[in-house]
Amino acid sequence: NDFLRKNGLTDNLDLLEGDIRHSRLENAMSGIDCVIHLACISNDPSFELNPELGKSINYDAFLRVVAAAKAKEIKRFIFASSSSVYGIKEEQEVTEDLSLEPLTDYSKYKAFCEMELRIIPTSKLPWVIIRPATVCGFAPRLRLDLIVNILTMAALTEGKITVLGGGQKRPNINIEDMAELYIRLVGEKDDKVVGKTFNAGGDNFSVNEIAVLVKTIVEKSRKTKIIEIERKPTNDLRSYSISSQKIKRELGWQPRLTLLDAIRSLIVAFDNGEI
């Protein structure tokens, strides 16, 4: 919010600060056409620090948001789920019709929220579910708990990348593409998106492959510096390669940017003192 104010981005924006667990959400939605529900504890380790707090935000408060949206007759409700709801899959390309087998509380409550939405007739709440891949790349409110961002920052600050496991597949999507997609979902015609679920991803790489890409690009940007890769075992076995063919086929949408663009954006931002 400080970033928005500092850069004059609140000039055409009504900024209401509150807590979705307690705030008067119907008041906040007065005169609103569309809700993009993003608020949550957004990773597994943070959720595990306090599971009850996580549930109160990621699930209990979600029900409050949905109830308020229905009461205010919101014309489109976009729910940011997660591709982690699939768990471990044998399939090479994970499509939207495959079963949800979440492995953690974070992904479990994302799946529960999806189930809650699906039992609501779209005539009562025109919903759409999006399952993003892991976001990567520089943003003003940078998350450093995401695989591409973690490895790039480790290479830049420590000259060393630690890989936990390595064989796990991780789908990724550039933060700029993800923001663009939310805007697209707001403006699409009802028959294109309402009542539908879409994966949203770009590159599917293993953690090992991501580490090698980061090493190569950072070394090239530093010319002489050698980045070491150390591999350690892990009990985090989540592995999946999501297919984004449905959203390409039905909406004509696909990412513009790649994992390489994300790594380069982090290097540039780091060198410019923005991180």
PDB file of C-alpha atoms in Angstrom:
ATOM      1  CA  ASN A   1       0.000   0.000   0.000  1.00  0.00           C
ATOM      2  CA  ASP A   2       2.902   2.366   0.720  1.00  0.00           C
ATOM      3  CA  PHE A   3       4.246   1.520  -2.736  1.00  0.00           C
ATOM      4  CA  LEU A   4       0.892   2.443  -4.321  1.00  0.00           C
ATOM      5  CA  ARG A   5       0.753   5.784  -2.527  1.00  0.00           C
ATOM      6  CA  LYS A   6       4.415   6.626  -3.141  1.00  0.00           C
ATOM      7  CA  ASN A   7       4.023   6.077  -6.875  1.00  0.00           C
ATOM      8  CA  GLY A   8       0.729   7.946  -7.201  1.00  0.00           C
ATOM      9  CA  LEU A   9      -1.203   4.791  -8.033  1.00  0.00           C
ATOM     10  CA  THR A  10      -4.014   5.532  -5.589  1.00  0.00           C
ATOM     11  CA  ASP A  11      -5.225   8.557  -7.596  1.00  0.00           C
ATOM     12  CA  ASN A  12      -7.942   6.506  -9.330  1.00  0.00           C
ATOM     13  CA  LEU A  13      -8.187   3.834  -6.660  1.00  0.00           C
ATOM     14  CA  ASP A  14     -10.268   3.585  -3.516  1.00  0.00           C
ATOM     15  CA  LEU A  15      -8.027   1.745  -1.090  1.00  0.00           C
ATOM     16  CA  LEU A  16      -9.873   0.103   1.804  1.00  0.00           C
ATOM     17  CA  GLU A  17      -7.580  -1.541   4.330  1.00  0.00           C
ATOM     18  CA  GLY A  18      -9.043  -4.283   6.482  1.00  0.00           C
ATOM     19  CA  ASP A  19      -9.036  -7.911   7.536  1.00  0.00           C
ATOM     20  CA  ILE A  20     -11.242 -10.310   5.589  1.00  0.00           C
ATOM     21  CA  ARG A  21     -11.850 -12.279   8.800  1.00  0.00           C
ATOM     22  CA  HIS A  22     -13.552  -9.329  10.514  1.00  0.00           C
ATOM     23  CA  SER A  23     -14.253  -6.452   8.106  1.00  0.00           C
ATOM     24  CA  ARG A  24     -17.716  -5.522   6.837  1.00  0.00           C
ATOM     25  CA  LEU A  25     -17.183  -7.068   3.432  1.00  0.00           C
ATOM     26  CA  GLU A  26     -20.586  -6.162   2.016  1.00  0.00           C
ATOM     27  CA  ASN A  27     -19.787  -2.488   2.560  1.00  0.00           C
ATOM     28  CA  ALA A  28     -16.466  -2.954   0.754  1.00  0.00           C
ATOM     29  CA  MET A  29     -18.263  -4.550  -2.218  1.00  0.00           C
ATOM     30  CA  SER A  30     -20.881  -1.848  -2.664  1.00  0.00           C
ATOM     31  CA  GLY A  31     -20.879  -0.640  -6.255  1.00  0.00           C
ATOM     32  CA  ILE A  32     -18.382  -3.338  -7.270  1.00  0.00           C
ATOM     33  CA  ASP A  33     -18.811  -5.486 -10.399  1.00  0.00           C
ATOM     34  CA  CYS A  34     -15.994  -7.997  -9.960  1.00  0.00           C
ATOM     35  CA  VAL A  35     -14.057  -9.563  -7.092  1.00  0.00           C
ATOM     36  CA  ILE A  36     -10.628 -11.158  -7.539  1.00  0.00           C
ATOM     37  CA  HIS A  37     -10.043 -13.176  -4.387  1.00  0.00           C
ATOM     38  CA  LEU A  38      -6.298 -13.304  -3.736  1.00  0.00           C
ATOM     39  CA  ALA A  39      -6.074 -12.951   0.049  1.00  0.00           C
ATOM     40  CA  CYS A  40      -4.513 -15.927   1.812  1.00  0.00           C
ATOM     41  CA  ILE A  41      -1.519 -17.259   3.682  1.00  0.00           C
ATOM     42  CA  SER A  42       0.249 -18.066   0.473  1.00  0.00           C
ATOM     43  CA  ASN A  43       2.744 -20.862   1.050  1.00  0.00           C
ATOM     44  CA  ASP A  44       3.151 -24.126   2.937  1.00  0.00           C
ATOM     45  CA  PRO A  45       5.802 -23.114   5.525  1.00  0.00           C
ATOM     46  CA  SER A  46       3.914 -19.961   6.541  1.00  0.00           C
ATOM     47  CA  PHE A  47       0.671 -21.916   6.842  1.00  0.00           C
ATOM     48  CA  GLU A  48       2.384 -24.523   9.023  1.00  0.00           C
ATOM     49  CA  LEU A  49       3.622 -21.879  11.475  1.00  0.00           C
ATOM     50  CA  ASN A  50       0.040 -21.518  12.687  1.00  0.00           C
ATOM     51  CA  PRO A  51      -2.412 -23.917  11.012  1.00  0.00           C
ATOM     52  CA  GLU A  52      -5.462 -22.525  12.800  1.00  0.00           C
ATOM     53  CA  LEU A  53      -4.629 -18.982  11.714  1.00  0.00           C
ATOM     54  CA  GLY A  54      -4.044 -20.253   8.188  1.00  0.00           C
ATOM     55  CA  LYS A  55      -7.428 -21.997   8.107  1.00  0.00           C
ATOM     56  CA  SER A  56      -9.191 -18.912   9.471  1.00  0.00           C
ATOM     57  CA  ILE A  57      -7.828 -16.838   6.566  1.00  0.00           C
ATOM     58  CA  ASN A  58      -7.659 -19.334   3.710  1.00  0.00           C
ATOM     59  CA  TYR A  59     -10.964 -21.104   4.317  1.00  0.00           C
ATOM     60  CA  ASP A  60     -13.210 -19.580   6.986  1.00  0.00           C
ATOM     61  CA  ALA A  61     -12.751 -16.029   5.691  1.00  0.00           C
ATOM     62  CA  PHE A  62     -13.179 -17.261   2.114  1.00  0.00           C
ATOM     63  CA  LEU A  63     -16.725 -18.310   3.035  1.00  0.00           C
ATOM     64  CA  ARG A  64     -17.359 -14.780   4.352  1.00  0.00           C
ATOM     65  CA  VAL A  65     -16.058 -13.258   1.107  1.00  0.00           C
ATOM     66  CA  VAL A  66     -18.283 -15.544  -0.983  1.00  0.00           C
ATOM     67  CA  ALA A  67     -21.350 -14.803   1.166  1.00  0.00           C
ATOM     68  CA  ALA A  68     -20.787 -11.056   0.797  1.00  0.00           C
ATOM     69  CA  ALA A  69     -20.254 -11.389  -2.967  1.00  0.00           C
ATOM     70  CA  LYS A  70     -23.543 -13.276  -3.313  1.00  0.00           C
ATOM     71  CA  ALA A  71     -25.380 -10.743  -1.166  1.00  0.00           C
ATOM     72  CA  LYS A  72     -24.069  -7.836  -3.280  1.00  0.00           C
ATOM     73  CA  GLU A  73     -24.846  -9.705  -6.533  1.00  0.00           C
ATOM     74  CA  ILE A  74     -21.268  -9.476  -7.781  1.00  0.00           C
ATOM     75  CA  LYS A  75     -21.207 -10.060 -11.529  1.00  0.00           C
ATOM     76  CA  ARG A  76     -17.930 -12.014 -11.592  1.00  0.00           C
ATOM     77  CA  PHE A  77     -16.003 -13.774  -8.830  1.00  0.00           C
ATOM     78  CA  ILE A  78     -12.472 -14.830  -9.758  1.00  0.00           C
ATOM     79  CA  PHE A  79     -10.861 -17.229  -7.306  1.00  0.00           C
ATOM     80  CA  ALA A  80      -7.084 -17.639  -7.252  1.00  0.00           C
ATOM     81  CA  SER A  81      -6.605 -21.302  -6.442  1.00  0.00           C
ATOM     82  CA  SER A  82      -3.272 -23.068  -7.041  1.00  0.00           C
ATOM     83  CA  SER A  83      -1.805 -25.741  -9.278  1.00  0.00           C
ATOM     84  CA  SER A  84      -0.525 -27.363  -6.074  1.00  0.00           C
ATOM     85  CA  VAL A  85      -4.033 -28.820  -5.553  1.00  0.00           C
ATOM     86  CA  TYR A  86      -3.058 -31.653  -7.930  1.00  0.00           C
ATOM     87  CA  GLY A  87      -0.395 -33.075  -5.617  1.00  0.00           C
ATOM     88  CA  ILE A  88       1.859 -35.719  -7.186  1.00  0.00           C
ATOM     89  CA  LYS A  89       0.763 -36.872 -10.622  1.00  0.00           C
ATOM     90  CA  GLU A  90       2.101 -39.591 -12.924  1.00  0.00           C
ATOM     91  CA  GLU A  91       0.652 -37.862 -15.997  1.00  0.00           C
ATOM     92  CA  GLN A  92       3.115 -35.874 -18.094  1.00  0.00           C
ATOM     93  CA  GLU A  93       0.548 -33.092 -18.622  1.00  0.00           C
ATOM     94  CA  VAL A  94      -1.848 -32.357 -15.761  1.00  0.00           C
ATOM     95  CA  THR A  95      -5.191 -31.119 -17.075  1.00  0.00           C
ATOM     96  CA  GLU A  96      -8.083 -29.484 -15.256  1.00  0.00           C
ATOM     97  CA  ASP A  97     -10.222 -32.630 -15.216  1.00  0.00           C
ATOM     98  CA  LEU A  98      -7.755 -34.698 -13.154  1.00  0.00           C
ATOM     99  CA  SER A  99      -8.441 -35.424  -9.485  1.00  0.00           C
ATOM    100  CA  LEU A 100      -7.311 -33.068  -6.742  1.00  0.00           C
ATOM    101  CA  GLU A 101      -4.904 -34.724  -4.307  1.00  0.00           C
ATOM    102  CA  PRO A 102      -3.476 -31.891  -2.182  1.00  0.00           C
ATOM    103  CA  LEU A 103      -0.530 -32.814   0.028  1.00  0.00           C
ATOM    104  CA  THR A 104      -0.452 -29.856   2.427  1.00  0.00           C
ATOM    105  CA  ASP A 105      -2.924 -27.797   4.438  1.00  0.00           C
ATOM    106  CA  TYR A 106      -2.333 -24.829   2.135  1.00  0.00           C
ATOM    107  CA  SER A 107      -3.306 -26.765  -0.990  1.00  0.00           C
ATOM    108  CA  LYS A 108      -6.029 -28.695   0.860  1.00  0.00           C
ATOM    109  CA  TYR A 109      -7.892 -25.516   1.759  1.00  0.00           C
ATOM    110  CA  LYS A 110      -7.461 -24.198  -1.775  1.00  0.00           C
ATOM    111  CA  ALA A 111      -9.207 -27.383  -2.951  1.00  0.00           C
ATOM    112  CA  PHE A 112     -11.927 -26.993  -0.295  1.00  0.00           C
ATOM    113  CA  CYS A 113     -12.590 -23.427  -1.489  1.00  0.00           C
ATOM    114  CA  GLU A 114     -12.950 -24.692  -5.047  1.00  0.00           C
ATOM    115  CA  MET A 115     -15.492 -27.259  -3.854  1.00  0.00           C
ATOM    116  CA  GLU A 116     -17.468 -24.561  -2.042  1.00  0.00           C
ATOM    117  CA  LEU A 117     -17.634 -22.493  -5.223  1.00  0.00           C
ATOM    118  CA  ARG A 118     -18.727 -25.379  -7.414  1.00  0.00           C
ATOM    119  CA  ILE A 119     -21.877 -26.015  -5.387  1.00  0.00           C
ATOM    120  CA  ILE A 120     -23.007 -22.421  -5.943  1.00  0.00           C
ATOM    121  CA  PRO A 121     -25.141 -21.958  -9.081  1.00  0.00           C
ATOM    122  CA  THR A 122     -23.471 -19.456 -11.387  1.00  0.00           C
ATOM    123  CA  SER A 123     -26.807 -17.614 -11.529  1.00  0.00           C
ATOM    124  CA  LYS A 124     -26.243 -16.781  -7.839  1.00  0.00           C
ATOM    125  CA  LEU A 125     -22.522 -16.032  -8.182  1.00  0.00           C
ATOM    126  CA  PRO A 126     -20.805 -16.062 -11.608  1.00  0.00           C
ATOM    127  CA  TRP A 127     -17.509 -17.653 -10.590  1.00  0.00           C
ATOM    128  CA  VAL A 128     -14.343 -18.697 -12.379  1.00  0.00           C
ATOM    129  CA  ILE A 129     -11.437 -20.642 -10.872  1.00  0.00           C
ATOM    130  CA  ILE A 130      -7.845 -20.105 -11.929  1.00  0.00           C
ATOM    131  CA  ARG A 131      -5.025 -22.467 -10.901  1.00  0.00           C
ATOM    132  CA  PRO A 132      -1.775 -20.550 -11.358  1.00  0.00           C
ATOM    133  CA  ALA A 133       1.610 -22.184 -11.622  1.00  0.00           C
ATOM    134  CA  THR A 134       4.365 -20.949  -9.310  1.00  0.00           C
ATOM    135  CA  VAL A 135       4.824 -17.228  -9.884  1.00  0.00           C
ATOM    136  CA  CYS A 136       8.294 -15.913 -10.680  1.00  0.00           C
ATOM    137  CA  GLY A 137      10.039 -12.691 -11.628  1.00  0.00           C
ATOM    138  CA  PHE A 138      10.500  -9.246 -10.133  1.00  0.00           C
ATOM    139  CA  ALA A 139       7.592  -7.280  -8.689  1.00  0.00           C
ATOM    140  CA  PRO A 140       7.491  -4.283  -6.330  1.00  0.00           C
ATOM    141  CA  ARG A 141       6.100  -6.530  -3.565  1.00  0.00           C
ATOM    142  CA  LEU A 142       8.577  -9.315  -4.213  1.00  0.00           C
ATOM    143  CA  ARG A 143       8.018 -12.814  -2.849  1.00  0.00           C
ATOM    144  CA  LEU A 144      11.263 -14.571  -2.002  1.00  0.00           C
ATOM    145  CA  ASP A 145       9.639 -17.883  -1.063  1.00  0.00           C
ATOM    146  CA  LEU A 146       9.145 -19.025  -4.677  1.00  0.00           C
ATOM    147  CA  ILE A 147      11.529 -21.435  -6.379  1.00  0.00           C
ATOM    148  CA  VAL A 148      12.867 -19.323  -9.276  1.00  0.00           C
ATOM    149  CA  ASN A 149      13.150 -16.231  -7.078  1.00  0.00           C
ATOM    150  CA  ILE A 150      14.816 -18.165  -4.238  1.00  0.00           C
ATOM    151  CA  LEU A 151      17.459 -19.729  -6.466  1.00  0.00           C
ATOM    152  CA  THR A 152      18.206 -16.506  -8.349  1.00  0.00           C
ATOM    153  CA  MET A 153      18.633 -14.475  -5.176  1.00  0.00           C
ATOM    154  CA  ALA A 154      20.844 -17.187  -3.656  1.00  0.00           C
ATOM    155  CA  ALA A 155      23.069 -17.092  -6.735  1.00  0.00           C
ATOM    156  CA  LEU A 156      23.276 -13.287  -6.624  1.00  0.00           C
ATOM    157  CA  THR A 157      23.869 -12.872  -2.892  1.00  0.00           C
ATOM    158  CA  GLU A 158      25.761 -16.040  -1.929  1.00  0.00           C
ATOM    159  CA  GLY A 159      27.282 -17.300  -5.158  1.00  0.00           C
ATOM    160  CA  LYS A 160      25.776 -20.675  -4.348  1.00  0.00           C
ATOM    161  CA  ILE A 161      22.489 -22.436  -5.105  1.00  0.00           C
ATOM    162  CA  THR A 162      21.158 -25.122  -2.780  1.00  0.00           C
ATOM    163  CA  VAL A 163      18.806 -27.559  -4.484  1.00  0.00           C
ATOM    164  CA  LEU A 164      16.518 -29.663  -2.284  1.00  0.00           C
ATOM    165  CA  GLY A 165      15.814 -32.841  -4.213  1.00  0.00           C
ATOM    166  CA  GLY A 166      15.947 -31.673  -7.792  1.00  0.00           C
ATOM    167  CA  GLY A 167      13.887 -34.063  -9.829  1.00  0.00           C
ATOM    168  CA  GLN A 168      10.567 -32.488  -8.852  1.00  0.00           C
ATOM    169  CA  LYS A 169       8.789 -30.723 -11.699  1.00  0.00           C
ATOM    170  CA  ARG A 170       7.675 -27.162 -11.028  1.00  0.00           C
ATOM    171  CA  PRO A 171       5.422 -25.249 -13.426  1.00  0.00           C
ATOM    172  CA  ASN A 172       6.100 -21.509 -13.489  1.00  0.00           C
ATOM    173  CA  ILE A 173       4.453 -18.327 -14.687  1.00  0.00           C
ATOM    174  CA  ASN A 174       5.892 -14.822 -14.856  1.00  0.00           C
ATOM    175  CA  ILE A 175       4.226 -12.359 -12.457  1.00  0.00           C
ATOM    176  CA  GLU A 176       3.579  -9.934 -15.330  1.00  0.00           C
ATOM    177  CA  ASP A 177       1.733 -12.610 -17.309  1.00  0.00           C
ATOM    178  CA  MET A 178      -0.300 -13.524 -14.225  1.00  0.00           C
ATOM    179  CA  ALA A 179      -1.368  -9.920 -13.627  1.00  0.00           C
ATOM    180  CA  GLU A 180      -2.302  -9.582 -17.294  1.00  0.00           C
ATOM    181  CA  LEU A 181      -4.392 -12.753 -17.065  1.00  0.00           C
ATOM    182  CA  TYR A 182      -6.412 -11.448 -14.104  1.00  0.00           C
ATOM    183  CA  ILE A 183      -7.237  -8.348 -16.137  1.00  0.00           C
ATOM    184  CA  ARG A 184      -8.236 -10.594 -19.035  1.00  0.00           C
ATOM    185  CA  LEU A 185     -10.542 -12.663 -16.802  1.00  0.00           C
ATOM    186  CA  VAL A 186     -12.286  -9.512 -15.593  1.00  0.00           C
ATOM    187  CA  GLY A 187     -13.147  -8.460 -19.138  1.00  0.00           C
ATOM    188  CA  GLU A 188     -14.025 -11.785 -20.797  1.00  0.00           C
ATOM    189  CA  LYS A 189     -17.609 -12.576 -21.822  1.00  0.00           C
ATOM    190  CA  ASP A 190     -19.612 -14.715 -19.407  1.00  0.00           C
ATOM    191  CA  ASP A 191     -19.913 -17.700 -21.725  1.00  0.00           C
ATOM    192  CA  LYS A 192     -16.132 -17.856 -22.058  1.00  0.00           C
ATOM    193  CA  VAL A 193     -15.246 -18.117 -18.360  1.00  0.00           C
ATOM    194  CA  VAL A 194     -18.170 -18.374 -15.940  1.00  0.00           C
ATOM    195  CA  GLY A 195     -18.397 -21.741 -14.217  1.00  0.00           C
ATOM    196  CA  LYS A 196     -15.030 -22.833 -15.623  1.00  0.00           C
ATOM    197  CA  THR A 197     -11.656 -23.801 -14.187  1.00  0.00           C
ATOM    198  CA  PHE A 198      -8.369 -23.010 -15.913  1.00  0.00           C
ATOM    199  CA  ASN A 199      -4.732 -23.880 -15.329  1.00  0.00           C
ATOM    200  CA  ALA A 200      -2.365 -20.989 -15.958  1.00  0.00           C
ATOM    201  CA  GLY A 201       1.281 -21.737 -16.499  1.00  0.00           C
ATOM    202  CA  GLY A 202       4.204 -21.350 -18.812  1.00  0.00           C
ATOM    203  CA  ASP A 203       7.414 -23.306 -18.463  1.00  0.00           C
ATOM    204  CA  ASN A 204       7.453 -26.719 -16.772  1.00  0.00           C
ATOM    205  CA  PHE A 205      10.979 -27.389 -15.500  1.00  0.00           C
ATOM    206  CA  SER A 206      12.510 -29.623 -12.849  1.00  0.00           C
ATOM    207  CA  VAL A 207      14.180 -27.907  -9.895  1.00  0.00           C
ATOM    208  CA  ASN A 208      17.535 -29.135 -11.252  1.00  0.00           C
ATOM    209  CA  GLU A 209      16.814 -27.553 -14.628  1.00  0.00           C
ATOM    210  CA  ILE A 210      15.811 -24.261 -12.976  1.00  0.00           C
ATOM    211  CA  ALA A 211      19.041 -24.261 -10.962  1.00  0.00           C
ATOM    212  CA  VAL A 212      21.169 -24.786 -14.072  1.00  0.00           C
ATOM    213  CA  LEU A 213      19.326 -21.998 -15.918  1.00  0.00           C
ATOM    214  CA  VAL A 214      19.840 -19.623 -12.983  1.00  0.00           C
ATOM    215  CA  LYS A 215      23.527 -20.573 -12.747  1.00  0.00           C
ATOM    216  CA  THR A 216      24.054 -20.024 -16.478  1.00  0.00           C
ATOM    217  CA  ILE A 217      22.297 -16.645 -16.646  1.00  0.00           C
ATOM    218  CA  VAL A 218      23.798 -15.244 -13.436  1.00  0.00           C
ATOM    219  CA  GLU A 219      27.303 -16.347 -14.475  1.00  0.00           C
ATOM    220  CA  LYS A 220      26.799 -14.705 -17.849  1.00  0.00           C
ATOM    221  CA  SER A 221      25.670 -11.470 -16.185  1.00  0.00           C
ATOM    222  CA  ARG A 222      28.692 -11.569 -13.846  1.00  0.00           C
ATOM    223  CA  LYS A 223      31.109 -12.798 -16.540  1.00  0.00           C
ATOM    224  CA  THR A 224      33.736 -14.353 -14.248  1.00  0.00           C
ATOM    225  CA  LYS A 225      31.822 -15.430 -11.153  1.00  0.00           C
ATOM    226  CA  ILE A 226      31.210 -19.187 -10.852  1.00  0.00           C
ATOM    227  CA  ILE A 227      27.947 -20.195  -9.163  1.00  0.00           C
ATOM    228  CA  GLU A 228      28.108 -23.456  -7.226  1.00  0.00           C
ATOM    229  CA  ILE A 229      25.126 -25.837  -7.100  1.00  0.00           C
ATOM    230  CA  GLU A 230      24.803 -27.991  -3.973  1.00  0.00           C
ATOM    231  CA  ARG A 231      22.169 -30.734  -3.893  1.00  0.00           C
ATOM    232  CA  LYS A 232      20.515 -31.994  -0.708  1.00  0.00           C
ATOM    233  CA  PRO A 233      17.721 -34.518  -0.039  1.00  0.00           C
ATOM    234  CA  THR A 234      14.182 -33.323   0.738  1.00  0.00           C
ATOM    235  CA  ASN A 235      10.851 -34.716   1.877  1.00  0.00           C
ATOM    236  CA  ASP A 236       9.010 -32.224  -0.345  1.00  0.00           C
ATOM    237  CA  LEU A 237       7.949 -34.568  -3.129  1.00  0.00           C
ATOM    238  CA  ARG A 238       5.409 -32.320  -4.886  1.00  0.00           C
ATOM    239  CA  SER A 239       5.912 -32.748  -8.606  1.00  0.00           C
ATOM    240  CA  TYR A 240       3.601 -31.836 -11.454  1.00  0.00           C
ATOM    241  CA  SER A 241       3.672 -30.453 -14.999  1.00  0.00           C
ATOM    242  CA  ILE A 242       0.456 -28.602 -15.642  1.00  0.00           C
ATOM    243  CA  SER A 243      -1.085 -28.248 -19.068  1.00  0.00           C
ATOM    244  CA  SER A 244      -2.358 -24.794 -20.021  1.00  0.00           C
ATOM    245  CA  GLN A 245      -3.825 -25.893 -23.338  1.00  0.00           C
ATOM    246  CA  LYS A 246      -7.437 -25.357 -22.208  1.00  0.00           C
ATOM    247  CA  ILE A 247      -6.996 -21.637 -21.529  1.00  0.00           C
ATOM    248  CA  LYS A 248      -5.062 -21.254 -24.787  1.00  0.00           C
ATOM    249  CA  ARG A 249      -7.763 -23.095 -26.725  1.00  0.00           C
ATOM    250  CA  GLU A 250     -10.799 -21.426 -25.138  1.00  0.00           C
ATOM    251  CA  LEU A 251      -9.510 -17.896 -24.464  1.00  0.00           C
ATOM    252  CA  GLY A 252      -6.591 -17.661 -26.863  1.00  0.00           C
ATOM    253  CA  TRP A 253      -4.360 -16.758 -23.918  1.00  0.00           C
ATOM    254  CA  GLN A 254      -0.785 -17.859 -23.390  1.00  0.00           C
ATOM    255  CA  PRO A 255       2.159 -16.374 -21.495  1.00  0.00           C
ATOM    256  CA  ARG A 256       4.305 -13.805 -23.265  1.00  0.00           C
ATOM    257  CA  LEU A 257       7.297 -14.141 -20.953  1.00  0.00           C
ATOM    258  CA  THR A 258       9.540 -17.047 -20.023  1.00  0.00           C
ATOM    259  CA  LEU A 259      11.433 -18.285 -17.013  1.00  0.00           C
ATOM    260  CA  LEU A 260      14.560 -16.695 -18.533  1.00  0.00           C
ATOM    261  CA  ASP A 261      12.780 -13.317 -18.567  1.00  0.00           C
ATOM    262  CA  ALA A 262      11.936 -13.788 -14.885  1.00  0.00           C
ATOM    263  CA  ILE A 263      15.535 -14.549 -13.917  1.00  0.00           C
ATOM    264  CA  ARG A 264      16.832 -11.583 -15.901  1.00  0.00           C
ATOM    265  CA  SER A 265      14.255  -9.237 -14.317  1.00  0.00           C
ATOM    266  CA  LEU A 266      15.491 -10.249 -10.852  1.00  0.00           C
ATOM    267  CA  ILE A 267      19.130  -9.647 -11.811  1.00  0.00           C
ATOM    268  CA  VAL A 268      18.339  -6.186 -13.219  1.00  0.00           C
ATOM    269  CA  ALA A 269      16.258  -5.228 -10.161  1.00  0.00           C
ATOM    270  CA  PHE A 270      18.993  -6.471  -7.815  1.00  0.00           C
ATOM    271  CA  ASP A 271      21.692  -4.521  -9.658  1.00  0.00           C
ATOM    272  CA  ASN A 272      19.492  -1.388  -9.573  1.00  0.00           C
ATOM    273  CA  GLY A 273      19.035  -1.648  -5.800  1.00  0.00           C
ATOM    274  CA  GLU A 274      15.317  -2.403  -6.071  1.00  0.00           C
ATOM    275  CA  ILE A 275      15.572  -5.575  -3.967  1.00  0.00           C
TER     276      ILE A 275
END
